Coordinates of C-alpha atoms in Angstrom, one line a residue:
M1217 CA -160.8 -134.4 109.6
K1218 CA -162.8 -135.2 106.5
K1219 CA -165.7 -137.7 106.2
V1220 CA -167.1 -139.1 103.0
T1221 CA -170.0 -141.6 103.0
G1222 CA -172.1 -143.3 100.4
F1223 CA -171.5 -143.9 96.8
A1224 CA -168.4 -141.7 96.3
G1225 CA -166.1 -143.4 93.9
A1226 CA -162.4 -143.7 94.4
V1227 CA -161.7 -141.1 91.7
T1228 CA -164.0 -138.6 93.4
L1229 CA -162.4 -139.3 96.7
A1230 CA -158.9 -138.8 95.3
L1231 CA -159.8 -135.5 93.7
M1232 CA -161.4 -134.3 97.0
L1233 CA -158.3 -135.4 99.1
S1234 CA -156.0 -133.6 96.6
A1235 CA -158.2 -130.5 96.8
C1236 CA -158.4 -130.7 100.6
S1237 CA -154.6 -130.8 100.8
S1238 CA -154.1 -127.8 98.5
E1239 CA -156.8 -125.8 100.3
D1240 CA -155.4 -126.7 103.8
D1241 CA -152.1 -125.2 102.6
A1242 CA -153.8 -122.1 101.3
A1243 CA -155.8 -121.7 104.5
Q1244 CA -152.6 -121.2 106.5
G1245 CA -152.4 -117.7 105.1
N1246 CA -156.2 -117.1 104.8
P1247 CA -158.0 -118.3 107.9
G1248 CA -161.7 -119.0 107.4
S1249 CA -161.4 -119.8 103.7
I1250 CA -162.7 -123.3 104.2
D1251 CA -166.4 -123.5 105.1
D1252 CA -167.0 -125.7 108.1
G1253 CA -165.6 -128.9 106.8
E1254 CA -166.8 -128.5 103.2
Q1255 CA -164.1 -128.6 100.6
T1256 CA -164.5 -127.5 97.1
N1257 CA -162.5 -128.6 94.1
E1258 CA -162.3 -127.7 90.4
Y1259 CA -164.5 -130.6 89.5
G1260 CA -167.3 -129.9 91.9
S1261 CA -167.8 -133.6 92.5
I1262 CA -168.1 -133.7 96.3
D1263 CA -168.4 -130.2 97.6
H1264 CA -172.1 -129.8 96.6
G1265 CA -173.2 -132.7 98.8
V1266 CA -171.0 -132.8 102.0
T1267 CA -172.6 -131.7 105.3
D1268 CA -170.8 -131.1 108.5
K1269 CA -171.9 -134.6 109.6
G1270 CA -170.1 -136.2 106.7
E1271 CA -173.2 -137.2 104.9
T1272 CA -173.4 -136.8 101.1
K1273 CA -176.5 -135.8 99.1
G1274 CA -177.5 -136.8 95.6
K1275 CA -177.1 -140.4 94.6
E1276 CA -176.7 -141.3 98.2
D1277 CA -180.2 -140.2 99.0
K1278 CA -181.4 -143.3 97.2
A1279 CA -180.0 -145.4 100.0
D1280 CA -181.6 -145.7 103.4
D1281 CA -179.0 -143.6 105.2
A1282 CA -176.1 -145.7 104.1
S1283 CA -173.9 -144.4 107.0
D1284 CA -176.1 -146.1 109.5
D1285 CA -175.4 -149.5 107.9
I1286 CA -171.8 -149.5 108.8
G1287 CA -171.2 -152.1 111.5
F1288 CA -169.0 -149.8 113.7
S1289 CA -167.8 -146.3 114.0
L1290 CA -165.1 -145.0 111.7
D1291 CA -164.1 -142.5 114.4
G1292 CA -162.4 -145.1 116.5
G1293 CA -162.8 -148.2 118.6
S1294 CA -161.6 -151.7 118.1
I1295 CA -161.7 -153.4 114.7
E1296 CA -162.6 -157.0 114.8
E1297 CA -163.0 -159.5 112.0
A1298 CA -166.5 -161.0 111.5
A1299 CA -166.6 -164.5 112.9
N1300 CA -168.7 -166.1 110.1
V1301 CA -166.6 -165.5 107.1
P1302 CA -165.9 -168.8 105.1
A1303 CA -162.3 -169.2 104.2
E1304 CA -163.0 -169.4 100.5
Q1305 CA -165.1 -166.3 100.6
K1306 CA -162.5 -164.4 102.5
K1307 CA -160.0 -165.2 99.8
A1308 CA -162.4 -164.1 97.0
I1309 CA -163.3 -160.9 98.8
T1310 CA -159.7 -160.0 99.4
E1311 CA -158.8 -160.7 95.8
A1312 CA -161.7 -158.6 94.6
F1313 CA -160.8 -155.7 96.9
N1314 CA -157.1 -155.9 95.7
R1315 CA -158.3 -155.8 92.1
Y1316 CA -160.3 -152.7 92.9
I1317 CA -157.2 -151.0 94.3
D1318 CA -154.6 -152.3 91.9
T1319 CA -156.4 -151.7 88.6
L1320 CA -156.9 -148.0 89.4
N1321 CA -153.3 -147.6 90.7
A1322 CA -152.1 -149.1 87.4
G1323 CA -154.4 -146.8 85.4
Q1324 CA -156.3 -149.8 83.9
V1325 CA -159.6 -148.0 83.5
D1326 CA -161.6 -150.8 82.0
A1327 CA -160.5 -153.3 84.6
Y1328 CA -161.2 -150.8 87.4
L1329 CA -164.7 -150.2 86.1
E1330 CA -165.3 -153.9 86.2
T1331 CA -164.8 -153.9 90.0
L1332 CA -167.7 -151.6 90.6
S1333 CA -171.4 -152.5 91.0
T1334 CA -173.5 -151.2 88.2
D1335 CA -176.5 -151.0 90.7
S1336 CA -174.6 -148.2 92.5
Y1337 CA -172.3 -146.6 90.0
D1338 CA -172.9 -144.9 86.6
L1339 CA -170.0 -146.4 84.8
D1340 CA -170.0 -143.8 82.0
E1341 CA -169.7 -141.0 84.7
E1342 CA -167.0 -143.0 86.5
R1343 CA -165.1 -143.6 83.3
A1344 CA -165.1 -139.9 82.4
A1345 CA -164.0 -138.9 85.9
T1346 CA -161.3 -141.6 85.9
E1347 CA -159.9 -140.6 82.5
E1348 CA -159.9 -137.0 83.5
L1349 CA -158.0 -137.7 86.7
L1350 CA -155.4 -139.9 85.1
A1351 CA -154.8 -137.4 82.3
T1352 CA -153.1 -135.1 84.7
R1353 CA -152.4 -137.1 87.9
E1354 CA -151.0 -140.3 89.2
L1355 CA -153.0 -142.0 91.9
T1356 CA -151.6 -144.5 94.4
R1357 CA -153.8 -146.0 97.1
T1358 CA -152.1 -148.1 99.7
P1359 CA -154.4 -150.1 102.0
E1360 CA -153.3 -151.8 105.2
K1361 CA -155.0 -153.8 108.0
L1362 CA -157.6 -155.3 105.7
T1363 CA -160.4 -156.7 107.9
I1364 CA -163.8 -158.0 106.9
V1365 CA -165.9 -156.5 109.7
K1366 CA -169.3 -157.6 108.5
Y1367 CA -170.3 -160.5 106.3
S1368 CA -173.3 -162.0 104.7
D1369 CA -173.7 -164.1 101.5
E1370 CA -174.9 -161.0 99.7
E1371 CA -172.9 -158.1 101.2
V1372 CA -169.7 -157.5 103.1
Q1373 CA -167.9 -154.5 104.7
V1374 CA -164.1 -154.4 104.4
F1375 CA -162.2 -152.1 106.7
T1376 CA -158.7 -150.8 105.8
T1377 CA -156.5 -147.9 106.8
M1378 CA -155.7 -146.1 103.5
E1379 CA -152.9 -143.9 102.3
T1380 CA -153.9 -142.0 99.1
A1381 CA -151.1 -140.2 97.1
V1382 CA -152.1 -137.9 94.3
K1383 CA -149.2 -136.7 92.1
D1384 CA -149.5 -133.9 89.5
K1385 CA -147.8 -135.2 86.4
E1386 CA -146.7 -131.8 85.1
S1387 CA -145.4 -130.2 88.3
G1388 CA -144.4 -133.4 90.2
E1389 CA -146.1 -132.1 93.3
Q1390 CA -147.8 -134.7 95.4
S1391 CA -150.3 -134.7 98.2
V1392 CA -150.6 -137.7 100.6
S1393 CA -153.6 -138.2 102.8
E1394 CA -154.2 -140.9 105.4
G1395 CA -157.5 -142.2 106.8
R1396 CA -159.8 -145.1 107.5
Q1397 CA -162.1 -146.6 104.9
V1398 CA -165.0 -149.1 104.9
T1399 CA -165.6 -150.5 101.4
V1400 CA -169.1 -152.1 101.0
M1401 CA -169.0 -154.9 98.5
V1402 CA -171.9 -156.9 97.1
N1403 CA -172.0 -160.4 95.6
D1404 CA -172.9 -160.0 91.9
K1405 CA -173.2 -163.4 90.3
D1406 CA -170.5 -164.9 92.5
T1407 CA -168.2 -161.9 91.9
W1408 CA -167.6 -159.3 94.7
K1409 CA -168.0 -155.7 93.5
V1410 CA -167.7 -152.4 95.2
K1411 CA -171.1 -150.9 96.2
A1412 CA -170.1 -147.9 98.4
V1413 CA -167.2 -146.3 100.2
H1414 CA -167.2 -144.7 103.7
Y1415 CA -164.1 -142.8 104.5
I1416 CA -162.8 -140.6 107.3
G1417 CA -159.5 -138.8 106.9
D1418 CA -157.0 -138.5 109.7
P1419 CA -156.3 -134.9 111.0
E1420 CA -152.8 -134.7 109.6
T1421 CA -151.8 -134.6 106.0
K1422 CA -148.2 -135.1 104.8

């Protein structure tokens, strides 16, 4: 079971999930090749900062332990919608989250970058990683059970279950991972944008 917390972008997460799937397969014939929950990948984008508690180092250290800000445990328990979400804001948040998902699924790099908060993401780095990913892979994220679990006028937390499929364009091979995700979004001039992603993968990978 893999945890990612903090400012990991969707592209970084996709690369890590793809690498985890490949390494899990390889580990069947080579026990002990994966180091206590740390997964490495050819891009080196996550493995340098993941601890056995699922915390990430680097950019995330600028936050005050972002994982403590999540309003519930990703490990389980009931998921309940926040009671104070205005109907018009619920619609705006849902539409913004869907843009975040759909633009990357469609390979629309510019539109995807517009869904990210510039206070949390280096858009040049995210663009480079996104273009590198899409050059060789097709990414399809399928969220379900969208629930706004925490709300204020400035920041919200959106829970979804998430299926992430990463397909190699050359070989046609595909890895599919499932998990639970909380996407933290901030109100940036009346537009909701992604600030951080907290993810925990389910034990089984298709």
